[in-house]
Tab-separated table of N, CA and C and ligand atoms in Angstrom:
chain	number	residue	atom	x	y	z
I	397	MET	N	6.196	-9.169	27.174
I	397	MET	CA	6.400	-10.475	26.319
I	397	MET	C	6.538	-10.013	24.938
I	398	THR	N	7.280	-10.268	24.332
I	398	THR	CA	7.187	-10.131	22.896
I	398	THR	C	6.434	-11.219	22.150
I	399	GLU	N	5.761	-11.051	20.633
I	399	GLU	CA	5.218	-12.169	20.469
I	399	GLU	C	6.206	-13.359	19.988
I	400	ASP	N	7.287	-13.620	19.901
I	400	ASP	CA	7.907	-14.495	19.994
I	400	ASP	C	8.313	-15.332	21.272
I	401	GLU	N	7.765	-14.688	22.146
I	401	GLU	CA	7.939	-15.203	23.410
I	401	GLU	C	6.696	-15.546	24.246
I	402	ILE	N	5.867	-16.052	23.279
I	402	ILE	CA	4.364	-16.325	23.744
I	402	ILE	C	4.611	-18.103	24.020
I	403	PRO	N	4.088	-18.346	25.568
I	403	PRO	CA	4.738	-19.581	25.877
I	403	PRO	C	3.982	-20.704	25.271
I	404	VAL	N	4.668	-21.799	25.393
I	404	VAL	CA	3.965	-23.053	24.970
I	404	VAL	C	3.603	-24.161	26.029
I	405	ASP	N	2.720	-24.738	26.206
I	405	ASP	CA	2.915	-25.970	27.171
I	405	ASP	C	2.218	-27.420	26.239
I	406	GLU	N	1.961	-28.248	27.105
I	406	GLU	CA	1.555	-29.325	26.432
I	406	GLU	C	-0.111	-29.436	25.983
I	407	VAL	N	-0.686	-28.308	26.292
I	407	VAL	CA	-2.023	-28.337	26.188
I	407	VAL	C	-2.232	-27.418	24.765
I	408	THR	N	-1.156	-26.645	24.850
I	408	THR	CA	-1.400	-25.535	23.488
I	408	THR	C	-0.300	-25.992	22.524
I	409	ALA	N	0.481	-26.911	22.607
I	409	ALA	CA	1.507	-27.103	21.759
I	409	ALA	C	0.899	-27.991	20.168
I	410	PRO	N	-0.168	-28.615	20.251
I	410	PRO	CA	-0.610	-29.001	18.927
I	410	PRO	C	-1.131	-27.877	18.403
I	411	TRP	N	-1.938	-26.941	19.027
I	411	TRP	CA	-2.127	-25.581	18.605
I	411	TRP	C	-1.266	-24.776	17.309
I	412	TRP	N	-0.261	-24.798	18.496
I	412	TRP	CA	0.967	-23.896	17.758
I	412	TRP	C	1.488	-24.419	16.716
I	413	ASP	N	1.833	-25.785	17.138
I	413	ASP	CA	2.591	-26.692	15.763
I	413	ASP	C	1.883	-26.266	14.516
I	414	ALA	N	0.492	-26.663	14.550
I	414	ALA	CA	-0.590	-26.147	13.501
I	414	ALA	C	-0.420	-24.922	12.698
I	415	THR	N	-0.037	-24.118	13.605
I	415	THR	CA	-0.130	-22.739	12.826
I	415	THR	C	1.075	-22.726	11.797
I	416	ARG	N	2.058	-23.448	12.126
I	416	ARG	CA	3.189	-23.485	11.417
I	416	ARG	C	2.894	-23.915	9.719
I	417	ASP	N	1.993	-25.050	9.788
I	417	ASP	CA	1.475	-25.131	8.527
I	417	ASP	C	-0.059	-24.481	7.831
I	418	GLY	N	-0.177	-23.303	8.857
I	418	GLY	CA	-1.236	-22.420	8.635
I	418	GLY	C	-2.638	-23.336	8.667
I	419	ARG	N	-2.772	-23.811	9.677
I	419	ARG	CA	-4.123	-24.618	9.877
I	419	ARG	C	-4.502	-23.841	11.537
I	420	LEU	N	-5.849	-23.628	11.047
I	420	LEU	CA	-6.235	-23.334	12.738
I	420	LEU	C	-7.141	-24.055	13.593
I	421	LEU	N	-6.603	-24.693	14.519
I	421	LEU	CA	-7.379	-25.640	15.197
I	421	LEU	C	-8.263	-25.309	16.468
I	422	LEU	N	-9.512	-26.084	16.446
I	422	LEU	CA	-10.414	-25.795	17.578
I	422	LEU	C	-10.333	-26.939	18.392
I	423	GLN	N	-10.487	-26.931	19.771
I	423	GLN	CA	-10.758	-28.204	20.472
I	423	GLN	C	-12.537	-28.566	20.570
I	424	ARG	N	-12.531	-29.642	20.077
I	424	ARG	CA	-13.995	-30.459	20.091
I	424	ARG	C	-14.153	-31.396	21.528
I	425	CYS	N	-15.202	-31.374	22.221
I	425	CYS	CA	-15.343	-32.115	23.063
I	425	CYS	C	-15.934	-33.418	22.735
I	426	THR	N	-15.483	-34.598	23.307
I	426	THR	CA	-15.958	-35.879	22.446
I	426	THR	C	-17.312	-36.094	23.633
I	427	ARG	N	-17.849	-35.592	24.640
I	427	ARG	CA	-18.907	-35.966	25.349
I	427	ARG	C	-20.067	-35.167	24.661
I	428	CYS	N	-19.869	-33.903	24.801
I	428	CYS	CA	-20.957	-32.954	24.397
I	428	CYS	C	-20.679	-32.148	23.039
I	429	ALA	N	-19.875	-32.293	22.445
I	429	ALA	CA	-19.723	-31.975	21.339
I	429	ALA	C	-19.216	-30.366	21.028
I	430	CYS	N	-19.211	-29.647	22.124
I	430	CYS	CA	-19.004	-28.198	21.783
I	430	CYS	C	-17.602	-27.996	21.142
I	431	ALA	N	-17.374	-26.704	20.640
I	431	ALA	CA	-15.866	-26.481	20.270
I	431	ALA	C	-15.421	-25.344	21.365
I	432	GLN	N	-14.088	-25.420	21.626
I	432	GLN	CA	-13.853	-24.166	22.060
I	432	GLN	C	-12.225	-23.487	21.634
I	433	HIS	N	-11.972	-22.600	22.022
I	433	HIS	CA	-10.992	-22.104	21.755
I	433	HIS	C	-10.487	-21.055	23.038
I	434	PRO	N	-9.468	-20.566	23.643
I	434	PRO	CA	-8.415	-21.433	23.387
I	434	PRO	C	-8.212	-22.813	23.936
I	435	PRO	N	-7.125	-23.708	23.680
I	435	PRO	CA	-7.050	-24.908	24.117
I	435	PRO	C	-7.337	-25.107	25.794
I	436	ARG	N	-7.780	-25.712	26.391
I	436	ARG	CA	-7.611	-26.233	27.816
I	436	ARG	C	-7.722	-27.528	28.012
I	437	LEU	N	-7.468	-27.639	29.320
I	437	LEU	CA	-7.356	-29.159	29.971
I	437	LEU	C	-8.573	-29.914	29.723
I	438	LEU	N	-9.657	-29.044	30.151
I	438	LEU	CA	-11.062	-29.484	30.262
I	438	LEU	C	-12.380	-28.806	29.585
I	439	CYS	N	-13.121	-29.418	28.909
I	439	CYS	CA	-14.564	-28.730	28.193
I	439	CYS	C	-15.122	-27.701	29.077
I	440	THR	N	-15.108	-26.521	28.367
I	440	THR	CA	-15.672	-25.336	29.622
I	440	THR	C	-17.511	-25.672	29.373
I	441	ALA	N	-17.675	-26.329	28.770
I	441	ALA	CA	-19.251	-26.664	28.667
I	441	ALA	C	-19.710	-27.784	29.712
I	442	CYS	N	-18.815	-29.004	29.394
I	442	CYS	CA	-19.264	-30.092	30.770
I	442	CYS	C	-18.084	-30.400	31.725
I	443	GLY	N	-17.030	-30.479	31.474
I	443	GLY	CA	-16.070	-30.259	32.243
I	443	GLY	C	-15.357	-31.466	31.962
I	444	ALA	N	-15.644	-32.184	30.903
I	444	ALA	CA	-15.132	-33.548	30.206
I	444	ALA	C	-13.554	-33.049	30.117
I	445	GLY	N	-12.746	-34.133	29.973
I	445	GLY	CA	-11.214	-33.813	29.880
I	445	GLY	C	-10.923	-34.634	28.488
I	446	ASP	N	-11.919	-35.256	27.874
I	446	ASP	CA	-11.387	-35.865	26.395
I	446	ASP	C	-12.115	-34.893	25.176
I	447	LEU	N	-10.855	-34.258	25.122
I	447	LEU	CA	-10.775	-33.297	23.668
I	447	LEU	C	-9.910	-33.382	22.719
I	448	SER	N	-10.479	-33.508	21.251
I	448	SER	CA	-9.682	-33.504	20.195
I	448	SER	C	-9.257	-32.183	19.729
I	449	PHE	N	-8.696	-32.329	18.731
I	449	PHE	CA	-8.414	-30.950	17.880
I	449	PHE	C	-9.033	-31.615	16.471
I	450	GLU	N	-9.812	-30.233	15.780
I	450	GLU	CA	-10.239	-30.291	14.581
I	450	GLU	C	-9.474	-29.012	13.963
I	451	GLU	N	-9.541	-28.851	12.711
I	451	GLU	CA	-9.480	-27.698	11.530
I	451	GLU	C	-10.649	-26.834	11.704
I	452	ALA	N	-10.514	-25.690	11.840
I	452	ALA	CA	-11.565	-24.703	11.711
I	452	ALA	C	-11.634	-24.076	10.052
I	453	THR	N	-12.664	-23.876	9.512
I	453	THR	CA	-12.959	-23.401	8.561
I	453	THR	C	-12.172	-22.103	7.839
I	454	GLY	N	-11.793	-21.274	9.256
I	454	GLY	CA	-11.200	-19.889	9.002
I	454	GLY	C	-12.248	-18.874	8.405
I	455	THR	N	-13.542	-18.985	8.798
I	455	THR	CA	-14.458	-18.081	8.467
I	455	THR	C	-15.308	-17.795	9.801
I	456	GLY	N	-15.836	-16.344	9.483
I	456	GLY	CA	-16.459	-15.933	11.072
I	456	GLY	C	-16.957	-14.565	10.607
I	457	ILE	N	-17.840	-14.125	11.541
I	457	ILE	CA	-18.051	-12.476	11.521
I	457	ILE	C	-17.380	-11.941	12.678
I	458	VAL	N	-17.042	-10.385	12.474
I	458	VAL	CA	-16.596	-9.692	13.831
I	458	VAL	C	-18.128	-9.484	14.548
I	459	ASP	N	-17.361	-9.667	16.025
I	459	ASP	CA	-18.435	-9.759	17.060
I	459	ASP	C	-18.342	-8.493	17.542
I	460	SER	N	-17.350	-7.895	17.746
I	460	SER	CA	-16.796	-6.717	18.404
I	460	SER	C	-15.646	-6.185	17.878
I	461	PHE	N	-15.180	-5.077	18.013
I	461	PHE	CA	-13.989	-4.555	17.783
I	461	PHE	C	-13.713	-3.183	18.352
I	462	THR	N	-12.399	-2.809	18.151
I	462	THR	CA	-11.980	-1.400	18.906
I	462	THR	C	-10.671	-0.995	17.832
I	463	VAL	N	-10.705	0.300	18.004
I	463	VAL	CA	-9.467	0.680	16.876
I	463	VAL	C	-8.564	1.334	18.160
I	464	VAL	N	-7.398	0.616	17.843
I	464	VAL	CA	-6.344	1.008	19.060
I	464	VAL	C	-5.278	2.154	18.459
I	465	HIS	N	-4.956	3.219	19.161
I	465	HIS	CA	-4.703	4.263	18.588
I	465	HIS	C	-3.303	4.423	19.276
I	466	ARG	N	-3.439	4.012	20.414
I	466	ARG	CA	-2.169	3.857	21.422
I	466	ARG	C	-1.735	2.362	21.627
I	467	ALA	N	-0.644	2.066	21.122
I	467	ALA	CA	-0.312	0.515	21.472
I	467	ALA	C	0.351	0.352	22.556
I	468	ALA	N	0.174	-0.982	23.381
I	468	ALA	CA	0.749	-1.252	24.430
I	468	ALA	C	1.983	-1.400	24.407
I	469	VAL	N	2.609	-2.234	23.441
I	469	VAL	CA	3.938	-2.589	22.829
I	469	VAL	C	4.597	-1.393	22.141
I	470	PRO	N	5.599	-0.910	22.510
I	470	PRO	CA	6.258	0.093	21.927
I	470	PRO	C	6.647	-0.328	20.638
I	471	GLY	N	6.586	0.241	19.670
I	471	GLY	CA	6.839	0.272	18.331
I	471	GLY	C	5.916	-0.648	17.338
I	472	THR	N	4.716	-0.919	18.120
I	472	THR	CA	3.551	-1.733	17.109
I	472	THR	C	2.981	-0.245	16.142
I	473	ALA	N	2.866	-0.518	15.127
I	473	ALA	CA	2.375	0.279	14.031
I	473	ALA	C	0.711	0.528	14.734
I	474	VAL	N	0.323	1.823	14.487
I	474	VAL	CA	-0.988	2.276	15.050
I	474	VAL	C	-1.668	3.029	13.789
I	475	PRO	N	-2.895	3.395	13.532
I	475	PRO	CA	-3.804	2.271	14.333
I	475	PRO	C	-4.109	0.888	14.055
I	476	TYR	N	-4.375	0.020	14.558
I	476	TYR	CA	-4.891	-0.967	14.007
I	476	TYR	C	-6.103	-1.583	14.679
I	477	VAL	N	-6.518	-2.944	14.337
I	477	VAL	CA	-7.943	-3.106	14.810
I	477	VAL	C	-7.935	-4.162	15.558
I	478	LEU	N	-8.289	-4.229	16.791
I	478	LEU	CA	-8.405	-5.305	17.428
I	478	LEU	C	-9.932	-6.045	17.800
I	479	ALA	N	-10.533	-7.057	16.927
I	479	ALA	CA	-11.501	-7.813	16.986
I	479	ALA	C	-11.762	-9.039	18.041
I	480	ARG	N	-13.119	-9.161	18.055
I	480	ARG	CA	-13.499	-10.561	18.612
I	480	ARG	C	-14.264	-10.898	17.392
I	481	VAL	N	-13.485	-12.051	16.774
I	481	VAL	CA	-14.092	-12.626	15.697
I	481	VAL	C	-15.077	-14.273	16.451
I	482	ARG	N	-16.223	-14.409	15.954
I	482	ARG	CA	-16.855	-15.746	16.219
I	482	ARG	C	-16.757	-16.397	14.970
I	483	LEU	N	-15.902	-17.389	15.226
I	483	LEU	CA	-15.701	-18.315	14.106
I	483	LEU	C	-17.010	-19.058	13.656
I	484	ALA	N	-17.042	-19.562	12.318
I	484	ALA	CA	-18.468	-20.325	12.029
I	484	ALA	C	-18.695	-21.321	12.961
I	485	GLU	N	-17.684	-22.114	13.643
I	485	GLU	CA	-17.720	-23.371	14.676
I	485	GLU	C	-18.095	-22.840	16.003
I	486	GLY	N	-18.395	-21.505	16.174
I	486	GLY	CA	-18.963	-20.942	17.418
I	486	GLY	C	-17.986	-20.100	18.324
I	487	PRO	N	-16.856	-20.684	18.791
I	487	PRO	CA	-15.718	-19.996	19.385
I	487	PRO	C	-15.347	-19.075	18.774
I	488	ILE	N	-14.887	-17.817	19.818
I	488	ILE	CA	-14.909	-16.664	19.721
I	488	ILE	C	-12.986	-16.338	19.839
I	489	LEU	N	-12.392	-15.725	18.622
I	489	LEU	CA	-11.210	-15.413	18.904
I	489	LEU	C	-10.937	-14.106	19.126
I	490	LEU	N	-9.892	-13.811	20.208
I	490	LEU	CA	-9.527	-12.186	20.180
I	490	LEU	C	-8.236	-12.076	19.255
I	491	THR	N	-8.498	-11.191	18.293
I	491	THR	CA	-7.240	-11.217	17.227
I	491	THR	C	-7.497	-9.836	16.571
I	492	HIS	N	-6.523	-9.931	15.519
I	492	HIS	CA	-6.374	-8.392	14.806
I	492	HIS	C	-7.180	-8.639	13.550
I	493	LEU	N	-7.846	-7.243	12.714
I	493	LEU	CA	-8.408	-7.562	11.771
I	493	LEU	C	-7.912	-6.373	10.710
I	494	THR	N	-7.333	-7.129	9.943
I	494	THR	CA	-6.484	-6.189	8.676
I	494	THR	C	-7.229	-6.099	7.767
I	495	GLY	N	-6.552	-5.256	6.614
I	495	GLY	CA	-7.128	-5.253	5.274
I	495	GLY	C	-8.563	-4.083	5.277
I	496	THR	N	-9.029	-3.753	6.064
I	496	THR	CA	-10.257	-2.806	6.094
I	496	THR	C	-10.103	-1.363	7.237
I	497	ALA	N	-10.721	-0.297	6.418
I	497	ALA	CA	-10.374	1.016	7.080
I	497	ALA	C	-11.923	1.561	7.683
I	498	GLU	N	-12.803	0.471	7.495
I	498	GLU	CA	-14.501	0.550	7.986
I	498	GLU	C	-14.678	-0.737	8.583
I	499	PRO	N	-14.079	-1.163	9.830
I	499	PRO	CA	-14.591	-2.317	10.595
I	499	PRO	C	-16.001	-2.357	10.851
I	500	HIS	N	-16.720	-3.039	10.879
I	500	HIS	CA	-18.126	-3.245	11.628
I	500	HIS	C	-18.538	-4.334	12.028
I	501	CYS	N	-19.419	-4.731	13.019
I	501	CYS	CA	-20.153	-5.744	13.452
I	501	CYS	C	-20.500	-6.471	12.456
I	502	ASP	N	-20.766	-7.628	12.561
I	502	ASP	CA	-21.576	-8.701	11.396
I	502	ASP	C	-20.497	-8.568	10.337
I	503	GLN	N	-19.456	-8.151	10.138
I	503	GLN	CA	-18.356	-8.358	8.996
I	503	GLN	C	-18.098	-9.598	8.835
I	504	PRO	N	-18.500	-10.126	7.731
I	504	PRO	CA	-17.660	-11.726	7.536
I	504	PRO	C	-16.368	-11.162	7.198
I	505	VAL	N	-15.683	-12.251	7.887
I	505	VAL	CA	-14.238	-12.255	7.788
I	505	VAL	C	-13.627	-13.546	7.583
I	506	ARG	N	-12.399	-13.602	7.041
I	506	ARG	CA	-11.554	-14.977	6.603
I	506	ARG	C	-10.133	-14.866	7.241
I	507	LEU	N	-9.754	-15.967	7.718
I	507	LEU	CA	-8.398	-16.210	8.270
I	507	LEU	C	-7.440	-16.011	7.523
I	508	ALA	N	-6.274	-15.370	7.944
I	508	ALA	CA	-5.045	-15.244	7.403
I	508	ALA	C	-4.202	-15.503	8.324
I	509	TRP	N	-2.843	-15.211	8.393
I	509	TRP	CA	-1.672	-15.522	8.801
I	509	TRP	C	-0.699	-14.243	8.955
I	510	ARG	N	-0.236	-14.321	10.363
I	510	ARG	CA	0.952	-13.345	10.577
I	510	ARG	C	2.060	-13.731	11.115
I	511	PRO	N	3.333	-14.077	10.283
I	511	PRO	CA	4.220	-14.846	10.756
I	511	PRO	C	5.028	-14.190	12.073
I	512	LEU	N	5.263	-15.245	13.131
I	512	LEU	CA	6.309	-15.031	14.210
I	512	LEU	C	7.819	-15.403	13.561
I	513	PRO	N	8.883	-15.088	14.283
I	513	PRO	CA	9.890	-14.941	13.999
I	513	PRO	C	10.743	-16.626	14.232
I	514	ASP	N	9.822	-17.252	14.951
I	514	ASP	CA	10.357	-18.692	15.115
I	514	ASP	C	9.511	-20.094	14.596
I	515	GLY	N	9.015	-19.247	13.267
I	515	GLY	CA	8.216	-20.145	12.483
I	515	GLY	C	6.540	-20.276	12.955
I	516	ARG	N	6.090	-19.948	14.001
I	516	ARG	CA	4.999	-20.059	14.011
I	516	ARG	C	4.104	-18.997	13.856
I	517	ARG	N	2.719	-18.878	13.782
I	517	ARG	CA	2.053	-17.927	12.759
I	517	ARG	C	1.092	-17.505	13.840
I	518	LEU	N	0.121	-16.287	13.942
I	518	LEU	CA	-0.598	-15.795	14.950
I	518	LEU	C	-2.069	-15.681	13.544
I	519	PRO	N	-2.969	-16.141	14.269
I	519	PRO	CA	-4.094	-15.855	13.367
I	519	PRO	C	-4.583	-14.388	13.187
I	520	VAL	N	-5.009	-14.034	12.087
I	520	VAL	CA	-5.563	-12.408	12.121
I	520	VAL	C	-6.490	-12.820	11.138
I	521	PHE	N	-7.432	-11.915	10.991
I	521	PHE	CA	-8.448	-11.718	9.836
I	521	PHE	C	-8.741	-10.706	9.074
I	522	HIS	N	-9.314	-10.883	7.802
I	522	HIS	CA	-9.568	-9.871	7.034
I	522	HIS	C	-10.849	-9.989	6.404
I	523	PRO	N	-11.505	-8.872	5.805
I	523	PRO	CA	-12.984	-8.846	5.413
I	523	PRO	C	-12.997	-9.937	3.994
I	524	ASP	N	-14.041	-10.824	4.222
I	524	ASP	CA	-14.413	-11.871	3.121
I	524	ASP	C	-15.161	-11.270	2.145
I	525	PRO	N	-14.765	-10.896	0.841
I	525	PRO	CA	-15.962	-10.164	0.195
I	525	PRO	C	-16.609	-11.280	-0.733
I	526	GLU	N	-15.881	-12.493	-0.374
I	526	GLU	CA	-16.656	-13.756	-1.190
I	526	GLU	C	-17.983	-14.582	-0.401
I	527	SER	N	-17.695	-13.932	0.937
I	527	SER	CA	-18.878	-14.581	1.665
I	527	SER	C	-20.377	-14.244	1.271
I	528	PRO	N	-20.883	-15.335	1.353
I	528	PRO	CA	-22.811	-15.232	1.083
I	528	PRO	C	-23.431	-14.172	2.252
I	529	TRP	N	-22.490	-13.873	3.276
I	529	TRP	CA	-23.133	-12.704	4.045
I	529	TRP	C	-22.646	-11.375	4.008
I	530	THR	N	-21.636	-11.196	3.135
I	530	THR	CA	-21.224	-9.976	2.647
I	530	THR	C	-22.497	-9.195	1.894
I	531	SER	N	-22.742	-7.716	2.445
I	531	SER	CA	-23.470	-6.925	1.692
I	531	SER	C	-22.760	-6.215	0.810
I	532	SER	N	-23.597	-6.006	-0.410
I	532	SER	CA	-22.837	-5.208	-1.580
I	532	SER	C	-23.571	-3.850	-1.610
P	1211	ZN	ZN1	-17.974	-31.503	26.755
């Protein structure tokens, strides 16, 4: 499967549509107020089915990462950094970390976008030098 073949269903369609406008959405449970990602039918914390979408701030920190030297998809430029980013709202995204040769855990990062051929975008992150959490 290539990136432009990423499937969309009725649960994920609002999330994908928002990426076209450069907006990263999270689901918020109306019963317990937990935020979650990726979009699901039910809240992973309490099981309620009444979830709404809200826009994330686009800031977070690197929770963990690995540097990939042998890509799973032929033709992918290596090396690249695959990271778990914990958003300011709490949920974790598995994403690419760009713009740094020295990734590290707890590194403040900010949302950027990588375009897909069909107009959708994938959220990627890069170091955020303006974050109050960035050490100098
Ligand atoms: Zn809930």
